PDB file of C-alpha atoms in Angstrom:
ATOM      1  CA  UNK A 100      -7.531 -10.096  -1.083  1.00 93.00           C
ATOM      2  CA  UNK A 101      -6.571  -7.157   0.584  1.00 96.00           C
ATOM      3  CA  UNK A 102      -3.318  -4.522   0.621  1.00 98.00           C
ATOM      4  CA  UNK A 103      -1.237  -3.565   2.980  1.00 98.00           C
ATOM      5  CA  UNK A 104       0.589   0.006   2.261  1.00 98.00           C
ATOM      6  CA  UNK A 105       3.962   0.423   2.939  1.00 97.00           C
ATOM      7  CA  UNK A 106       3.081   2.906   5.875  1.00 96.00           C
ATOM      8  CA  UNK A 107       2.023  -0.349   7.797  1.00 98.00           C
ATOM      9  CA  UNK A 108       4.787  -2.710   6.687  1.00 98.00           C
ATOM     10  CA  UNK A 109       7.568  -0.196   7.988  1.00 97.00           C
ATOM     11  CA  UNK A 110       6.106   0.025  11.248  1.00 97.00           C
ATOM     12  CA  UNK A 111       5.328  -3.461  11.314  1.00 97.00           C
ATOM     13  CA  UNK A 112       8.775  -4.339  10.672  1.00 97.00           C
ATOM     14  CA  UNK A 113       9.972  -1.567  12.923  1.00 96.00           C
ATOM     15  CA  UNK A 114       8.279  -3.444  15.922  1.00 96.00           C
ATOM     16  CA  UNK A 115       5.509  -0.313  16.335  1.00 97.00           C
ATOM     17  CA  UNK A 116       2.135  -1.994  17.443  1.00 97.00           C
ATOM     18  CA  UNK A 117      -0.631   0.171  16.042  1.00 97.00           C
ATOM     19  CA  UNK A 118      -4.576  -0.467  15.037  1.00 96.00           C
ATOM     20  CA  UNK A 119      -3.330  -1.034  11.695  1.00 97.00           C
ATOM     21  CA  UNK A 120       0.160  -3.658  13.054  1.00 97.00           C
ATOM     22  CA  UNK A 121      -2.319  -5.723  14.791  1.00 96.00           C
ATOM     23  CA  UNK A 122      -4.867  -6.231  11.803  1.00 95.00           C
ATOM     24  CA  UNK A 123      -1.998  -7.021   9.706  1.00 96.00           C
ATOM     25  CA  UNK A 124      -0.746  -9.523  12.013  1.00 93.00           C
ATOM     26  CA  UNK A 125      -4.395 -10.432  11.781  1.00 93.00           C
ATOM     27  CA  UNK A 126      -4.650 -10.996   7.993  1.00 93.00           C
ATOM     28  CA  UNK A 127      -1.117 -12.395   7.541  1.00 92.00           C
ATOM     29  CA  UNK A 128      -2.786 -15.781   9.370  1.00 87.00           C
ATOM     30  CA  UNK A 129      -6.094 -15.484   7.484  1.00 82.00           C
ATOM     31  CA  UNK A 130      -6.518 -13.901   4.464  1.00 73.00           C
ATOM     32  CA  UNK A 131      -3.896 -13.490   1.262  1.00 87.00           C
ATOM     33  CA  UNK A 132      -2.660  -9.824   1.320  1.00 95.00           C
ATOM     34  CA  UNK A 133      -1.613  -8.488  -2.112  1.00 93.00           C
ATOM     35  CA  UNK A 134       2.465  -6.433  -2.349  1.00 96.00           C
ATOM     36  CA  UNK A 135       3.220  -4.926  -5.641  1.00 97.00           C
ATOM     37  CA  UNK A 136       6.368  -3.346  -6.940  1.00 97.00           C
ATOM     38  CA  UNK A 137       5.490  -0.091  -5.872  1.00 97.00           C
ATOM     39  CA  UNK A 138       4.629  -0.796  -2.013  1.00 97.00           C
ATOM     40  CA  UNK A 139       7.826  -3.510  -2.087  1.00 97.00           C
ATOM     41  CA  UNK A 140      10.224  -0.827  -3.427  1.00 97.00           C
ATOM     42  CA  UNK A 141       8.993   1.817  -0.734  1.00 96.00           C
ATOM     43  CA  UNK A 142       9.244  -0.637   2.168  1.00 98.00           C
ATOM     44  CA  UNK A 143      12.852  -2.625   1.111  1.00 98.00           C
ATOM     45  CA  UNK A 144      14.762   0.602   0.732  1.00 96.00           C
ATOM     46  CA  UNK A 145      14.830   1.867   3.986  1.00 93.00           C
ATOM     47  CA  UNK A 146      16.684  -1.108   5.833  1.00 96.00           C
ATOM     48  CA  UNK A 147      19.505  -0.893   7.231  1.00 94.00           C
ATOM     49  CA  UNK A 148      20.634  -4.315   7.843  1.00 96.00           C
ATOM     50  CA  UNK A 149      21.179  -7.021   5.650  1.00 97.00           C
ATOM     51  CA  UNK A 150      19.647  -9.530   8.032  1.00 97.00           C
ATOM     52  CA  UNK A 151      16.793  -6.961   8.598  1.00 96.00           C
ATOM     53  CA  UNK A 152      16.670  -6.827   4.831  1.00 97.00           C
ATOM     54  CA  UNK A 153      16.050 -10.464   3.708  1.00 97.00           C
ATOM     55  CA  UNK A 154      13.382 -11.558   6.381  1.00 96.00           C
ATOM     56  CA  UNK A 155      11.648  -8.620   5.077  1.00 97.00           C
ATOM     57  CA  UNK A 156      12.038  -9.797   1.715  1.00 97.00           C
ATOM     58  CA  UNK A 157      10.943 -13.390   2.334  1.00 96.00           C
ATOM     59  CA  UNK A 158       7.987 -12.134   3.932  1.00 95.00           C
ATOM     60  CA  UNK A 159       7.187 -10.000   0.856  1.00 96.00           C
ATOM     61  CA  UNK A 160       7.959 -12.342  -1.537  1.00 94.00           C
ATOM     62  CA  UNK A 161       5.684 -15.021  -0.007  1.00 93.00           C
ATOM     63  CA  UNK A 162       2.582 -12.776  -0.978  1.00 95.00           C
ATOM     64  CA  UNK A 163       0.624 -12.636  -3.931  1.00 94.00           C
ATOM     65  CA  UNK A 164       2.073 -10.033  -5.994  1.00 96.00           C
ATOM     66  CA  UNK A 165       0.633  -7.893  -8.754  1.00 97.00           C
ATOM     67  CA  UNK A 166       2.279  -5.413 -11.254  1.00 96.00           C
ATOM     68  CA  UNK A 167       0.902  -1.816  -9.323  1.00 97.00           C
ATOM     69  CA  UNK A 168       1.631   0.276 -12.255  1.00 95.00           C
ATOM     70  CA  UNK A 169       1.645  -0.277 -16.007  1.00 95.00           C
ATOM     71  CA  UNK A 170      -0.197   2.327 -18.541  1.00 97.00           C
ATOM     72  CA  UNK A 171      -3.495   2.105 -17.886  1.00 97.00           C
ATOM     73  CA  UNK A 172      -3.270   2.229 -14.031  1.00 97.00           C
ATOM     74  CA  UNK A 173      -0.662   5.387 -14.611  1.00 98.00           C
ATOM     75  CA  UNK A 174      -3.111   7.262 -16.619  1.00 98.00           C
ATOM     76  CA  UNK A 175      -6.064   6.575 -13.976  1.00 98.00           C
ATOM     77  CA  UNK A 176      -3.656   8.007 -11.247  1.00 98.00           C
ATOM     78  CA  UNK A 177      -2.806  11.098 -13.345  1.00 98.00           C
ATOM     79  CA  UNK A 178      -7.279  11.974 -13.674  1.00 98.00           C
ATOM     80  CA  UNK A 179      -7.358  10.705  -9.985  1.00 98.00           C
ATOM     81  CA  UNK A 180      -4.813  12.503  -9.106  1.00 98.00           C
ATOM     82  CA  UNK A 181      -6.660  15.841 -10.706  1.00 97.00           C
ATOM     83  CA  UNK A 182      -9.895  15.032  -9.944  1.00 97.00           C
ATOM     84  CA  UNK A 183      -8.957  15.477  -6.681  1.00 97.00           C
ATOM     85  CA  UNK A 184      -7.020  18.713  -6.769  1.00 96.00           C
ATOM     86  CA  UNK A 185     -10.494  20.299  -8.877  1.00 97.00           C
ATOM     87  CA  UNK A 186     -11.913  19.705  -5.898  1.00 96.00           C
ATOM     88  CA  UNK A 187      -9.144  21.487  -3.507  1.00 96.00           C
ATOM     89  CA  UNK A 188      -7.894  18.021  -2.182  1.00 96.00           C
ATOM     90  CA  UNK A 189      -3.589  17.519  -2.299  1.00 93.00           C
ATOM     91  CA  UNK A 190      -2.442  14.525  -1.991  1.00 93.00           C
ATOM     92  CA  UNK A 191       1.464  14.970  -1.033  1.00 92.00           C
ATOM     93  CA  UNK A 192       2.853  11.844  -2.876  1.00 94.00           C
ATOM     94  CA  UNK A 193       2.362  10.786  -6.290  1.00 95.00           C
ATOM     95  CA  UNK A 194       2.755   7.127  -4.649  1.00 96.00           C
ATOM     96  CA  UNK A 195      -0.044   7.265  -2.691  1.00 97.00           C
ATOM     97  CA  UNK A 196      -2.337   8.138  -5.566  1.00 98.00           C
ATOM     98  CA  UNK A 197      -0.898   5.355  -7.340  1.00 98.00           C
ATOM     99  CA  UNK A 198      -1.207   2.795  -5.460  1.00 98.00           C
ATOM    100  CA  UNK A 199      -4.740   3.895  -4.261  1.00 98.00           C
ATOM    101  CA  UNK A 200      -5.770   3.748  -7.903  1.00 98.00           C
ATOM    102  CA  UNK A 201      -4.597   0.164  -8.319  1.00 98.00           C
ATOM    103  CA  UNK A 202      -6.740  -0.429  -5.064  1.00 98.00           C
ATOM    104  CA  UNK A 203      -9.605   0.853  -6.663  1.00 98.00           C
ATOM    105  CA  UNK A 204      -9.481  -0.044 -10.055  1.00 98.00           C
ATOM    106  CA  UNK A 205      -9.074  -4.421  -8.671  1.00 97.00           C
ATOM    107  CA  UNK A 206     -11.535  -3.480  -6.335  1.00 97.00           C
ATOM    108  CA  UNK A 207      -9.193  -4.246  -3.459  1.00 97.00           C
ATOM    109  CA  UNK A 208      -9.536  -2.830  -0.010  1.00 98.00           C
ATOM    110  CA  UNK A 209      -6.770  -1.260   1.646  1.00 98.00           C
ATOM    111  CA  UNK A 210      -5.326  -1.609   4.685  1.00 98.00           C
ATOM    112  CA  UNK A 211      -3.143   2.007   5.712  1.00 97.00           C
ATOM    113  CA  UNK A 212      -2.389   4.190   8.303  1.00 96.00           C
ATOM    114  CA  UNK A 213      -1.042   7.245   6.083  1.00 93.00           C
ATOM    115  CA  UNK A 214      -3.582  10.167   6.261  1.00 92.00           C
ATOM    116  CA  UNK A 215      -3.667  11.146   2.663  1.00 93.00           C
ATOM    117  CA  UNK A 216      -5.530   7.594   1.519  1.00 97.00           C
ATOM    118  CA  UNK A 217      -8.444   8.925   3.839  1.00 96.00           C
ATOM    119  CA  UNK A 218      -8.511  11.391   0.903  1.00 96.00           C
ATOM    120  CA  UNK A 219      -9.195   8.819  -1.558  1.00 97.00           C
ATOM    121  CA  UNK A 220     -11.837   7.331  -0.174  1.00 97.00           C
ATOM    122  CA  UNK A 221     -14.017   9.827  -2.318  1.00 97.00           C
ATOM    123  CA  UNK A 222     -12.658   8.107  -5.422  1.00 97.00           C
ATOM    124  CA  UNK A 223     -14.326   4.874  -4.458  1.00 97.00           C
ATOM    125  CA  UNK A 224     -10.992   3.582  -2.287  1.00 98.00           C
ATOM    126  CA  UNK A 225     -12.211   1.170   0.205  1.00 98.00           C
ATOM    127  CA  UNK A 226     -10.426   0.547   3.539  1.00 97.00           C
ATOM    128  CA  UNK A 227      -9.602  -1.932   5.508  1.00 95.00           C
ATOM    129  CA  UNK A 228     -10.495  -1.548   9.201  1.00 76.00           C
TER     130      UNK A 228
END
């Protein structure tokens, strides 16, 4: 199983063909590809358009979705999130952390194209390429 961030669902959705578009169009055909509530929340709030909107949604609900957060996963992300900055390394959203931790903690690769999960990869993160 495998997740997709929310970096490459938006530009998915937004019609942007990428590295990271075409593996996802990929996996979609092959492989199940995990959502939580953290990556569906980040993707579903920027459209626009109600039509837009729910074939997004159907998509998203189709996968096999998992819980991203929950105590023990938010105190892993806090001593991720300094483990990294003891070593000089910002990550600029909290998000990112988070959801990288849930990666690593189910031992699920991830597929991204945001920079600061390249960061993570330190921590054990494993991605998808």
């Amino acid at each position: 199983m495998i997740v997709v961030d929310s970096s490459v669902w938006i530009d998915y959705f937004n019609g942007i063909i990428t590295p990271q578009t075409d593996k996802l169009d990929d996996l979609l055909s092959q492989q199940w590809i995990v959502t939580g509530d953290l990556i569906l929340t980040e993707v579903l709030q920027g459209f626009r358009q109600d039509k837009d909107y729910q074939i997004a949604l159907r998509l998203l609900q189709s996968l096999h979705f998992y819980n991203m957060l929950g105590k023990p996963i938010a105190l892993k992300t806090a001593e991720n999130y300094r483990n990294l900055r003891k070593q000089g390394i910002t990550v600029r959203k909290t998000i990112d952390v988070m959801i990288g931790t849930f990666c690593i903690e189910n031992q699920f690769p991830l597929l991204y194209s945001d920079k600061d999960f390249d960061k993570m990869l330190i921590l054990g993160l494993k991605s998808v390429t």
